[in-house]
Amino acid sequence: MPPPWPRRAFLLTTGTSAFALAAPGTLPAAARDTAGPRPTAASTPAADAYAALRAKWRTLVLGEGFSPTAEPFKSRLSELGATAGELMATMAPATGSLWPDASYADPEPDTDQESYGYSANIVTSCTRLATMAHAYSQQGTGLTGDATLKAAVLTGLDHLYAQVYNERQARFGNWWSWQIGAPQALLDICVLMYDALSADRIARYCAAVDHFVPDSAVAQYTGTSTGANRVDLCRVLALRGVVGANAAKIALARDALSPVFPYVTSGDGLYTDGSFIQHTTVPYTGSYGSVLLGGLGLLFALLDGSQWEVTDGGKQIIFDAVEKAWAPFLYNGLIMDCVAGRAISRGVAASDAKRVQADDHLRGHPILASIALLGQGASAAEHARWRGLVKGWIRRDYYSPPLKDPQLGLAHLARLKAIEDDAAVTPVPEPTGHRLFTNMARATHRRPGWAASISMADSRITYYETGNGENLRGWHTGSGLLAWWGDTYANGQYSDAFWPTVDPYRLPGSTASRKVLADGAGGDWGAARPDVSWVGGASDGQRAVLGQHLKGLQSTLSARKAWFCLDDAIVCLGAGITCADGATVETTVENRNLGPEGRAPFQADGVTKPTTTPWSQRLTGAKWAHIGGHGGYVFPGGATVEARREQRTGKWSDINKGGATTPLTRTYLTLYVNHGTDPTDATYAYLLLPGASAARTAERAAATGWLRILANSGTRQGISVPSLGFTGVTFWAAGTAGALTASAACAVLIGERPDGTAVVCVSDPTRAARSGLTVTWNRPVAAVTAKPATVTSATTGTFLKLVFGDLGPTRGATQRVAVRLA
């Protein structure tokens, strides 16, 4: 049985069946190319329009403005030629396959996992032919214009048409293979090899595409025709129109893009807060979102200046999303894993002879190039600003330089190289600030020198996504995963075989039961969601108060988790941790990937611990700990913390059925709080100090007055930091914490400023459609200087009392009230 197909990673798969799908051998007589070369008719305006689009698409997919004799292009072109030569040499048309290792002959065609593999091999065959067509069309490959290679491509096209991808074939396996994967590759080939294709061939291939991707595929914005999938389908329809000289198809593709643009309030698409959802419940900015961004960039550029130009004003929403939705998750060239869905399990494919590992950096690089391409159709100011952003990301990605990315296509590589070489472009530094994406239960916190992300789950957002045999053990990625990176260190923290080797029950920041879960527990495509609503928080744009009502996947675990994102630290509180699984419950303070050797020094309360493995110790009454080259951890009031340095071995195939089976070993330094078996109302408290030295960590631990924990219970969690003028509380129910009182569940953040003003930030993460939420701050306030319309009344004097109207329509957004202190 072929391995399952990762839909958005064109990985080579294998098959073994030789069962016939169609008549073997050559094309049937009715389908043979009998017309010879295409007649050279006199040029017409219509013909010129299609020729111009074909020429533009060639440029978009082949790239431009680079020298084939200069690096990094010379070696990449040589490699492309060598790969195409190998594919040409191993191509062996036979019944049920074009290559022996990629059988599409499904003995029992249906939609089960096995059939997914067989349908995937149709895509494999088409993409291999596309590779050969690129080597034929691209300069400097050693096979440019090679007659033998051209004949092999045509033979392969005819074989696939005769056997499987034709208007008589019924679909089996994965719909994506037939409607997106195969036709995109096929139509690219048709453009690149257009001058070598007769009218009969073009007509047949277009008929096959029409069969699998009819106009009805975009008739309704629903099901598999939303978001990134809709953009992919429009790309197929547009190229079908370009190749087959069909104006109606191109117009349909353009018009069918329009439902992608508007903001949505549920389901797939972009939200006003910058969230991007695919598969209804999955945050997917870094995977499907990348496909959407790249596809739109290509289609906007293709149709620009033509009679089919995209003129829908809604496309400005896409331009706005570059900095609103994508940039917050890009850091030093990587795209954060918290918005990559099941793509985090796509490391090294079993069928990849080159053993290239996909990771957060390699997922980020195409997004950089897509932003560069999209900018060509944006305003001059946006275009210039985005080029600066891209150049900054290129320059800072020391761990995995984009211009050395082995998976980045030549066209994308050329776009990035042009920006890197443009002396007029000034690199833009990483911004600072906090972004809360309430509609997908995600947050990013960026400070000078580091960045972090927090992943949560609620009744709208899944714990994790599995499907197609991928991401089989991502169970707890929505249980408060706190990931972080430094500016000049630890950028490979989650890139270096993290996902197949980490203990999936001990993801950093998460609280989880050790109850054993089956691979894929909870069901495919993000089916499992916790029945909770209080997930989200409030932010003033620089700091934040976040909370998650946690319920475990297939577990009785319940907990309240809170994060207070500050200037140089994230304060983490947990309370109400209760479970009856008969298993241990743990909160993982940190699980740092130290690489194969794992020699980073570790100390607790000033005592240096062994660097040998395995090593473990219970740290009783620990005040602080430090991992050299990473950061520090402070435990207010002392805590009992388990520490261990261990080597863990895993395989990509453990978490992805299509993954490589080679064992990988990495060393981890883990800190966790053991709440015991079946705990009741357990708690934890710690500070994360990214990049802090041991001395600064010890200093923060000794400054016992720096942080005041106002509450840490199942009804409210809150802190104040007087030196920052910061107070934050997650009210899980009505109550009082310090000087703050709330009449119902909400999140409150107060930031006092040296100039005698303050901002009060309030949100209702439950999204309850109710009126009358009252927040009282027991602090003399002279006046309210600015407030949102949701504040129906405000009382000042010896205290501030705010009464809010219906917060439901604000979708959990922060309401900001500016005041002048008395």
PDB file of N, CA, C and O in Angstrom, residues 705-770:
ATOM      1  N   GLY A 705       9.655  41.482  45.761  1.00  0.00           N
ATOM      2  CA  GLY A 705       8.591  42.467  45.638  1.00  0.00           C
ATOM      3  C   GLY A 705       8.278  42.857  44.210  1.00  0.00           C
ATOM      4  O   GLY A 705       7.319  43.618  43.970  1.00  0.00           O
ATOM      5  N   TRP A 706       9.065  42.372  43.267  1.00  0.00           N
ATOM      6  CA  TRP A 706       8.841  42.748  41.857  1.00  0.00           C
ATOM      7  C   TRP A 706       7.470  42.270  41.385  1.00  0.00           C
ATOM      8  O   TRP A 706       6.742  43.002  40.706  1.00  0.00           O
ATOM      9  N   LEU A 707       7.125  41.051  41.746  1.00  0.00           N
ATOM     10  CA  LEU A 707       5.861  40.451  41.324  1.00  0.00           C
ATOM     11  C   LEU A 707       4.967  40.199  42.538  1.00  0.00           C
ATOM     12  O   LEU A 707       5.412  39.639  43.538  1.00  0.00           O
ATOM     13  N   ARG A 708       3.717  40.585  42.429  1.00  0.00           N
ATOM     14  CA  ARG A 708       2.722  40.276  43.445  1.00  0.00           C
ATOM     15  C   ARG A 708       1.633  39.414  42.821  1.00  0.00           C
ATOM     16  O   ARG A 708       0.990  39.832  41.848  1.00  0.00           O
ATOM     17  N   ILE A 709       1.466  38.206  43.322  1.00  0.00           N
ATOM     18  CA  ILE A 709       0.403  37.340  42.831  1.00  0.00           C
ATOM     19  C   ILE A 709      -0.864  37.671  43.609  1.00  0.00           C
ATOM     20  O   ILE A 709      -0.953  37.429  44.821  1.00  0.00           O
ATOM     21  N   LEU A 710      -1.824  38.267  42.952  1.00  0.00           N
ATOM     22  CA  LEU A 710      -3.054  38.724  43.589  1.00  0.00           C
ATOM     23  C   LEU A 710      -4.024  37.578  43.828  1.00  0.00           C
ATOM     24  O   LEU A 710      -4.789  37.597  44.803  1.00  0.00           O
ATOM     25  N   ALA A 711      -4.017  36.599  42.940  1.00  0.00           N
ATOM     26  CA  ALA A 711      -4.916  35.449  43.063  1.00  0.00           C
ATOM     27  C   ALA A 711      -4.416  34.358  42.143  1.00  0.00           C
ATOM     28  O   ALA A 711      -3.838  34.631  41.085  1.00  0.00           O
ATOM     29  N   ASN A 712      -4.643  33.117  42.561  1.00  0.00           N
ATOM     30  CA  ASN A 712      -4.323  31.990  41.690  1.00  0.00           C
ATOM     31  C   ASN A 712      -5.233  30.829  42.077  1.00  0.00           C
ATOM     32  O   ASN A 712      -4.835  29.897  42.771  1.00  0.00           O
ATOM     33  N   SER A 713      -6.481  30.942  41.642  1.00  0.00           N
ATOM     34  CA  SER A 713      -7.486  29.936  41.977  1.00  0.00           C
ATOM     35  C   SER A 713      -8.337  29.638  40.758  1.00  0.00           C
ATOM     36  O   SER A 713      -8.158  30.248  39.690  1.00  0.00           O
ATOM     37  N   GLY A 714      -9.258  28.729  40.916  1.00  0.00           N
ATOM     38  CA  GLY A 714     -10.132  28.365  39.812  1.00  0.00           C
ATOM     39  C   GLY A 714     -11.166  29.407  39.469  1.00  0.00           C
ATOM     40  O   GLY A 714     -11.881  29.265  38.470  1.00  0.00           O
ATOM     41  N   THR A 715     -11.252  30.497  40.262  1.00  0.00           N
ATOM     42  CA  THR A 715     -12.202  31.564  39.955  1.00  0.00           C
ATOM     43  C   THR A 715     -11.535  32.829  39.441  1.00  0.00           C
ATOM     44  O   THR A 715     -12.157  33.632  38.746  1.00  0.00           O
ATOM     45  N   ARG A 716     -10.255  33.023  39.777  1.00  0.00           N
ATOM     46  CA  ARG A 716      -9.546  34.197  39.271  1.00  0.00           C
ATOM     47  C   ARG A 716      -8.043  34.010  39.443  1.00  0.00           C
ATOM     48  O   ARG A 716      -7.589  33.370  40.390  1.00  0.00           O
ATOM     49  N   GLN A 717      -7.307  34.565  38.517  1.00  0.00           N
ATOM     50  CA  GLN A 717      -5.847  34.541  38.557  1.00  0.00           C
ATOM     51  C   GLN A 717      -5.362  35.936  38.196  1.00  0.00           C
ATOM     52  O   GLN A 717      -5.804  36.502  37.183  1.00  0.00           O
ATOM     53  N   GLY A 718      -4.474  36.479  39.004  1.00  0.00           N
ATOM     54  CA  GLY A 718      -4.050  37.828  38.707  1.00  0.00           C
ATOM     55  C   GLY A 718      -2.719  38.174  39.330  1.00  0.00           C
ATOM     56  O   GLY A 718      -2.282  37.544  40.308  1.00  0.00           O
ATOM     57  N   ILE A 719      -2.062  39.172  38.749  1.00  0.00           N
ATOM     58  CA  ILE A 719      -0.776  39.649  39.256  1.00  0.00           C
ATOM     59  C   ILE A 719      -0.725  41.162  39.157  1.00  0.00           C
ATOM     60  O   ILE A 719      -1.496  41.787  38.418  1.00  0.00           O
ATOM     61  N   SER A 720       0.217  41.731  39.878  1.00  0.00           N
ATOM     62  CA  SER A 720       0.581  43.125  39.653  1.00  0.00           C
ATOM     63  C   SER A 720       2.095  43.231  39.690  1.00  0.00           C
ATOM     64  O   SER A 720       2.765  42.473  40.405  1.00  0.00           O
ATOM     65  N   VAL A 721       2.619  44.136  38.891  1.00  0.00           N
ATOM     66  CA  VAL A 721       4.051  44.439  38.873  1.00  0.00           C
ATOM     67  C   VAL A 721       4.165  45.947  39.040  1.00  0.00           C
ATOM     68  O   VAL A 721       4.085  46.708  38.068  1.00  0.00           O
ATOM     69  N   PRO A 722       4.310  46.415  40.291  1.00  0.00           N
ATOM     70  CA  PRO A 722       4.288  47.863  40.553  1.00  0.00           C
ATOM     71  C   PRO A 722       5.286  48.664  39.736  1.00  0.00           C
ATOM     72  O   PRO A 722       4.983  49.778  39.290  1.00  0.00           O
ATOM     73  N   SER A 723       6.486  48.121  39.525  1.00  0.00           N
ATOM     74  CA  SER A 723       7.502  48.877  38.796  1.00  0.00           C
ATOM     75  C   SER A 723       7.116  49.117  37.346  1.00  0.00           C
ATOM     76  O   SER A 723       7.619  50.045  36.704  1.00  0.00           O
ATOM     77  N   LEU A 724       6.214  48.289  36.814  1.00  0.00           N
ATOM     78  CA  LEU A 724       5.746  48.454  35.443  1.00  0.00           C
ATOM     79  C   LEU A 724       4.389  49.134  35.375  1.00  0.00           C
ATOM     80  O   LEU A 724       3.882  49.404  34.281  1.00  0.00           O
ATOM     81  N   GLY A 725       3.779  49.369  36.543  1.00  0.00           N
ATOM     82  CA  GLY A 725       2.427  49.914  36.546  1.00  0.00           C
ATOM     83  C   GLY A 725       1.424  48.937  35.965  1.00  0.00           C
ATOM     84  O   GLY A 725       0.380  49.338  35.431  1.00  0.00           O
ATOM     85  N   PHE A 726       1.713  47.660  36.080  1.00  0.00           N
ATOM     86  CA  PHE A 726       0.900  46.624  35.424  1.00  0.00           C
ATOM     87  C   PHE A 726       0.044  45.870  36.441  1.00  0.00           C
ATOM     88  O   PHE A 726       0.533  45.449  37.498  1.00  0.00           O
ATOM     89  N   THR A 727      -1.210  45.692  36.114  1.00  0.00           N
ATOM     90  CA  THR A 727      -2.102  44.813  36.853  1.00  0.00           C
ATOM     91  C   THR A 727      -2.901  44.014  35.831  1.00  0.00           C
ATOM     92  O   THR A 727      -3.407  44.583  34.851  1.00  0.00           O
ATOM     93  N   GLY A 728      -3.012  42.732  36.047  1.00  0.00           N
ATOM     94  CA  GLY A 728      -3.773  41.900  35.134  1.00  0.00           C
ATOM     95  C   GLY A 728      -4.488  40.797  35.874  1.00  0.00           C
ATOM     96  O   GLY A 728      -3.915  40.198  36.791  1.00  0.00           O
ATOM     97  N   VAL A 729      -5.733  40.528  35.482  1.00  0.00           N
ATOM     98  CA  VAL A 729      -6.522  39.482  36.134  1.00  0.00           C
ATOM     99  C   VAL A 729      -7.362  38.739  35.094  1.00  0.00           C
ATOM    100  O   VAL A 729      -7.969  39.384  34.212  1.00  0.00           O
ATOM    101  N   THR A 730      -7.382  37.419  35.188  1.00  0.00           N
ATOM    102  CA  THR A 730      -8.360  36.631  34.456  1.00  0.00           C
ATOM    103  C   THR A 730      -9.460  36.267  35.449  1.00  0.00           C
ATOM    104  O   THR A 730      -9.241  35.488  36.377  1.00  0.00           O
ATOM    105  N   PHE A 731     -10.625  36.855  35.266  1.00  0.00           N
ATOM    106  CA  PHE A 731     -11.774  36.527  36.102  1.00  0.00           C
ATOM    107  C   PHE A 731     -12.531  35.386  35.428  1.00  0.00           C
ATOM    108  O   PHE A 731     -13.202  35.576  34.415  1.00  0.00           O
ATOM    109  N   TRP A 732     -12.426  34.207  35.999  1.00  0.00           N
ATOM    110  CA  TRP A 732     -13.165  33.069  35.452  1.00  0.00           C
ATOM    111  C   TRP A 732     -14.637  33.152  35.857  1.00  0.00           C
ATOM    112  O   TRP A 732     -15.499  32.531  35.239  1.00  0.00           O
ATOM    113  N   ALA A 733     -14.894  33.918  36.872  1.00  0.00           N
ATOM    114  CA  ALA A 733     -16.244  34.195  37.342  1.00  0.00           C
ATOM    115  C   ALA A 733     -16.188  35.525  38.091  1.00  0.00           C
ATOM    116  O   ALA A 733     -15.109  36.107  38.264  1.00  0.00           O
ATOM    117  N   ALA A 734     -17.330  36.016  38.514  1.00  0.00           N
ATOM    118  CA  ALA A 734     -17.366  37.271  39.260  1.00  0.00           C
ATOM    119  C   ALA A 734     -16.505  37.172  40.507  1.00  0.00           C
ATOM    120  O   ALA A 734     -16.430  36.127  41.153  1.00  0.00           O
ATOM    121  N   GLY A 735     -15.841  38.284  40.860  1.00  0.00           N
ATOM    122  CA  GLY A 735     -15.006  38.268  42.052  1.00  0.00           C
ATOM    123  C   GLY A 735     -14.101  39.470  42.137  1.00  0.00           C
ATOM    124  O   GLY A 735     -14.201  40.406  41.333  1.00  0.00           O
ATOM    125  N   THR A 736     -13.190  39.406  43.114  1.00  0.00           N
ATOM    126  CA  THR A 736     -12.254  40.498  43.357  1.00  0.00           C
ATOM    127  C   THR A 736     -10.835  39.957  43.437  1.00  0.00           C
ATOM    128  O   THR A 736     -10.594  38.895  44.024  1.00  0.00           O
ATOM    129  N   ALA A 737      -9.922  40.679  42.851  1.00  0.00           N
ATOM    130  CA  ALA A 737      -8.497  40.363  42.939  1.00  0.00           C
ATOM    131  C   ALA A 737      -7.748  41.681  43.079  1.00  0.00           C
ATOM    132  O   ALA A 737      -7.763  42.505  42.158  1.00  0.00           O
ATOM    133  N   GLY A 738      -7.119  41.889  44.213  1.00  0.00           N
ATOM    134  CA  GLY A 738      -6.436  43.150  44.444  1.00  0.00           C
ATOM    135  C   GLY A 738      -7.422  44.290  44.400  1.00  0.00           C
ATOM    136  O   GLY A 738      -8.475  44.262  45.051  1.00  0.00           O
ATOM    137  N   ALA A 739      -7.119  45.305  43.608  1.00  0.00           N
ATOM    138  CA  ALA A 739      -7.981  46.476  43.514  1.00  0.00           C
ATOM    139  C   ALA A 739      -9.039  46.347  42.426  1.00  0.00           C
ATOM    140  O   ALA A 739      -9.774  47.301  42.150  1.00  0.00           O
ATOM    141  N   LEU A 740      -9.128  45.186  41.800  1.00  0.00           N
ATOM    142  CA  LEU A 740     -10.069  44.985  40.706  1.00  0.00           C
ATOM    143  C   LEU A 740     -11.231  44.087  41.119  1.00  0.00           C
ATOM    144  O   LEU A 740     -11.040  43.062  41.786  1.00  0.00           O
ATOM    145  N   THR A 741     -12.422  44.465  40.680  1.00  0.00           N
ATOM    146  CA  THR A 741     -13.618  43.655  40.890  1.00  0.00           C
ATOM    147  C   THR A 741     -14.377  43.557  39.572  1.00  0.00           C
ATOM    148  O   THR A 741     -14.516  44.560  38.849  1.00  0.00           O
ATOM    149  N   ALA A 742     -14.853  42.371  39.247  1.00  0.00           N
ATOM    150  CA  ALA A 742     -15.631  42.171  38.034  1.00  0.00           C
ATOM    151  C   ALA A 742     -16.934  41.474  38.382  1.00  0.00           C
ATOM    152  O   ALA A 742     -16.989  40.616  39.269  1.00  0.00           O
ATOM    153  N   SER A 743     -18.001  41.844  37.675  1.00  0.00           N
ATOM    154  CA  SER A 743     -19.320  41.280  37.945  1.00  0.00           C
ATOM    155  C   SER A 743     -19.553  39.961  37.223  1.00  0.00           C
ATOM    156  O   SER A 743     -20.537  39.270  37.509  1.00  0.00           O
ATOM    157  N   ALA A 744     -18.664  39.625  36.294  1.00  0.00           N
ATOM    158  CA  ALA A 744     -18.813  38.380  35.535  1.00  0.00           C
ATOM    159  C   ALA A 744     -17.460  38.034  34.921  1.00  0.00           C
ATOM    160  O   ALA A 744     -16.478  38.778  35.065  1.00  0.00           O
ATOM    161  N   ALA A 745     -17.411  36.900  34.263  1.00  0.00           N
ATOM    162  CA  ALA A 745     -16.160  36.444  33.646  1.00  0.00           C
ATOM    163  C   ALA A 745     -15.633  37.477  32.656  1.00  0.00           C
ATOM    164  O   ALA A 745     -16.380  38.004  31.831  1.00  0.00           O
ATOM    165  N   CYS A 746     -14.339  37.746  32.733  1.00  0.00           N
ATOM    166  CA  CYS A 746     -13.705  38.691  31.809  1.00  0.00           C
ATOM    167  C   CYS A 746     -12.202  38.687  32.050  1.00  0.00           C
ATOM    168  O   CYS A 746     -11.708  38.072  32.994  1.00  0.00           O
ATOM    169  N   ALA A 747     -11.473  39.359  31.183  1.00  0.00           N
ATOM    170  CA  ALA A 747     -10.039  39.588  31.353  1.00  0.00           C
ATOM    171  C   ALA A 747      -9.823  41.085  31.477  1.00  0.00           C
ATOM    172  O   ALA A 747     -10.419  41.869  30.734  1.00  0.00           O
ATOM    173  N   VAL A 748      -8.986  41.484  32.435  1.00  0.00           N
ATOM    174  CA  VAL A 748      -8.732  42.905  32.670  1.00  0.00           C
ATOM    175  C   VAL A 748      -7.232  43.149  32.736  1.00  0.00           C
ATOM    176  O   VAL A 748      -6.500  42.406  33.416  1.00  0.00           O
ATOM    177  N   LEU A 749      -6.785  44.177  32.032  1.00  0.00           N
ATOM    178  CA  LEU A 749      -5.380  44.608  32.066  1.00  0.00           C
ATOM    179  C   LEU A 749      -5.374  46.102  32.330  1.00  0.00           C
ATOM    180  O   LEU A 749      -6.106  46.857  31.680  1.00  0.00           O
ATOM    181  N   ILE A 750      -4.536  46.515  33.267  1.00  0.00           N
ATOM    182  CA  ILE A 750      -4.369  47.937  33.539  1.00  0.00           C
ATOM    183  C   ILE A 750      -2.901  48.294  33.399  1.00  0.00           C
ATOM    184  O   ILE A 750      -2.026  47.623  33.960  1.00  0.00           O
ATOM    185  N   GLY A 751      -2.645  49.327  32.636  1.00  0.00           N
ATOM    186  CA  GLY A 751      -1.292  49.844  32.476  1.00  0.00           C
ATOM    187  C   GLY A 751      -1.222  51.296  32.908  1.00  0.00           C
ATOM    188  O   GLY A 751      -1.801  52.168  32.256  1.00  0.00           O
ATOM    189  N   GLU A 752      -0.554  51.547  34.041  1.00  0.00           N
ATOM    190  CA  GLU A 752      -0.378  52.919  34.524  1.00  0.00           C
ATOM    191  C   GLU A 752       0.906  53.494  33.942  1.00  0.00           C
ATOM    192  O   GLU A 752       1.929  52.818  33.875  1.00  0.00           O
ATOM    193  N   ARG A 753       0.831  54.760  33.555  1.00  0.00           N
ATOM    194  CA  ARG A 753       1.970  55.402  32.907  1.00  0.00           C
ATOM    195  C   ARG A 753       2.558  56.489  33.790  1.00  0.00           C
ATOM    196  O   ARG A 753       1.857  57.067  34.630  1.00  0.00           O
ATOM    197  N   PRO A 754       3.834  56.786  33.567  1.00  0.00           N
ATOM    198  CA  PRO A 754       4.479  57.815  34.402  1.00  0.00           C
ATOM    199  C   PRO A 754       3.852  59.196  34.284  1.00  0.00           C
ATOM    200  O   PRO A 754       4.020  60.042  35.171  1.00  0.00           O
ATOM    201  N   ASP A 755       3.111  59.468  33.204  1.00  0.00           N
ATOM    202  CA  ASP A 755       2.541  60.802  33.004  1.00  0.00           C
ATOM    203  C   ASP A 755       1.211  61.004  33.716  1.00  0.00           C
ATOM    204  O   ASP A 755       0.513  61.998  33.495  1.00  0.00           O
ATOM    205  N   GLY A 756       0.826  60.036  34.585  1.00  0.00           N
ATOM    206  CA  GLY A 756      -0.407  60.193  35.337  1.00  0.00           C
ATOM    207  C   GLY A 756      -1.647  59.715  34.618  1.00  0.00           C
ATOM    208  O   GLY A 756      -2.766  59.985  35.039  1.00  0.00           O
ATOM    209  N   THR A 757      -1.459  59.003  33.527  1.00  0.00           N
ATOM    210  CA  THR A 757      -2.587  58.414  32.806  1.00  0.00           C
ATOM    211  C   THR A 757      -2.513  56.898  32.913  1.00  0.00           C
ATOM    212  O   THR A 757      -1.511  56.333  33.381  1.00  0.00           O
ATOM    213  N   ALA A 758      -3.566  56.248  32.483  1.00  0.00           N
ATOM    214  CA  ALA A 758      -3.602  54.788  32.491  1.00  0.00           C
ATOM    215  C   ALA A 758      -4.543  54.318  31.399  1.00  0.00           C
ATOM    216  O   ALA A 758      -5.414  55.071  30.931  1.00  0.00           O
ATOM    217  N   VAL A 759      -4.365  53.090  30.990  1.00  0.00           N
ATOM    218  CA  VAL A 759      -5.286  52.464  30.059  1.00  0.00           C
ATOM    219  C   VAL A 759      -5.849  51.228  30.737  1.00  0.00           C
ATOM    220  O   VAL A 759      -5.122  50.465  31.376  1.00  0.00           O
ATOM    221  N   VAL A 760      -7.157  51.077  30.661  1.00  0.00           N
ATOM    222  CA  VAL A 760      -7.848  49.917  31.209  1.00  0.00           C
ATOM    223  C   VAL A 760      -8.367  49.094  30.030  1.00  0.00           C
ATOM    224  O   VAL A 760      -9.138  49.597  29.210  1.00  0.00           O
ATOM    225  N   CYS A 761      -7.909  47.861  29.941  1.00  0.00           N
ATOM    226  CA  CYS A 761      -8.282  46.989  28.826  1.00  0.00           C
ATOM    227  C   CYS A 761      -9.147  45.849  29.358  1.00  0.00           C
ATOM    228  O   CYS A 761      -8.765  45.172  30.312  1.00  0.00           O
ATOM    229  N   VAL A 762     -10.299  45.651  28.728  1.00  0.00           N
ATOM    230  CA  VAL A 762     -11.248  44.634  29.176  1.00  0.00           C
ATOM    231  C   VAL A 762     -11.730  43.833  27.976  1.00  0.00           C
ATOM    232  O   VAL A 762     -11.977  44.398  26.895  1.00  0.00           O
ATOM    233  N   SER A 763     -11.862  42.529  28.156  1.00  0.00           N
ATOM    234  CA  SER A 763     -12.471  41.700  27.120  1.00  0.00           C
ATOM    235  C   SER A 763     -13.326  40.628  27.774  1.00  0.00           C
ATOM    236  O   SER A 763     -13.133  40.286  28.943  1.00  0.00           O
ATOM    237  N   ASP A 764     -14.254  40.109  26.994  1.00  0.00           N
ATOM    238  CA  ASP A 764     -15.060  38.974  27.431  1.00  0.00           C
ATOM    239  C   ASP A 764     -14.733  37.797  26.534  1.00  0.00           C
ATOM    240  O   ASP A 764     -15.359  37.615  25.490  1.00  0.00           O
ATOM    241  N   PRO A 765     -13.727  36.998  26.907  1.00  0.00           N
ATOM    242  CA  PRO A 765     -13.340  35.868  26.055  1.00  0.00           C
ATOM    243  C   PRO A 765     -14.446  34.839  25.855  1.00  0.00           C
ATOM    244  O   PRO A 765     -14.399  34.067  24.895  1.00  0.00           O
ATOM    245  N   THR A 766     -15.446  34.820  26.745  1.00  0.00           N
ATOM    246  CA  THR A 766     -16.531  33.847  26.582  1.00  0.00           C
ATOM    247  C   THR A 766     -17.448  34.212  25.427  1.00  0.00           C
ATOM    248  O   THR A 766     -18.264  33.402  25.004  1.00  0.00           O
ATOM    249  N   ARG A 767     -17.379  35.477  24.963  1.00  0.00           N
ATOM    250  CA  ARG A 767     -18.210  35.975  23.874  1.00  0.00           C
ATOM    251  C   ARG A 767     -19.697  35.889  24.197  1.00  0.00           C
ATOM    252  O   ARG A 767     -20.532  35.745  23.312  1.00  0.00           O
ATOM    253  N   ALA A 768     -20.005  35.926  25.473  1.00  0.00           N
ATOM    254  CA  ALA A 768     -21.404  35.854  25.868  1.00  0.00           C
ATOM    255  C   ALA A 768     -22.133  37.123  25.432  1.00  0.00           C
ATOM    256  O   ALA A 768     -21.654  38.232  25.653  1.00  0.00           O
ATOM    257  N   ALA A 769     -23.280  36.951  24.791  1.00  0.00           N
ATOM    258  CA  ALA A 769     -24.053  38.100  24.325  1.00  0.00           C
ATOM    259  C   ALA A 769     -24.867  38.646  25.490  1.00  0.00           C
ATOM    260  O   ALA A 769     -26.065  38.430  25.619  1.00  0.00           O
ATOM    261  N   ARG A 770     -24.178  39.363  26.362  1.00  0.00           N
ATOM    262  CA  ARG A 770     -24.845  39.887  27.552  1.00  0.00           C
ATOM    263  C   ARG A 770     -24.463  41.355  27.742  1.00  0.00           C
ATOM    264  O   ARG A 770     -23.430  41.819  27.271  1.00  0.00           O
TER     265      ARG A 770
END
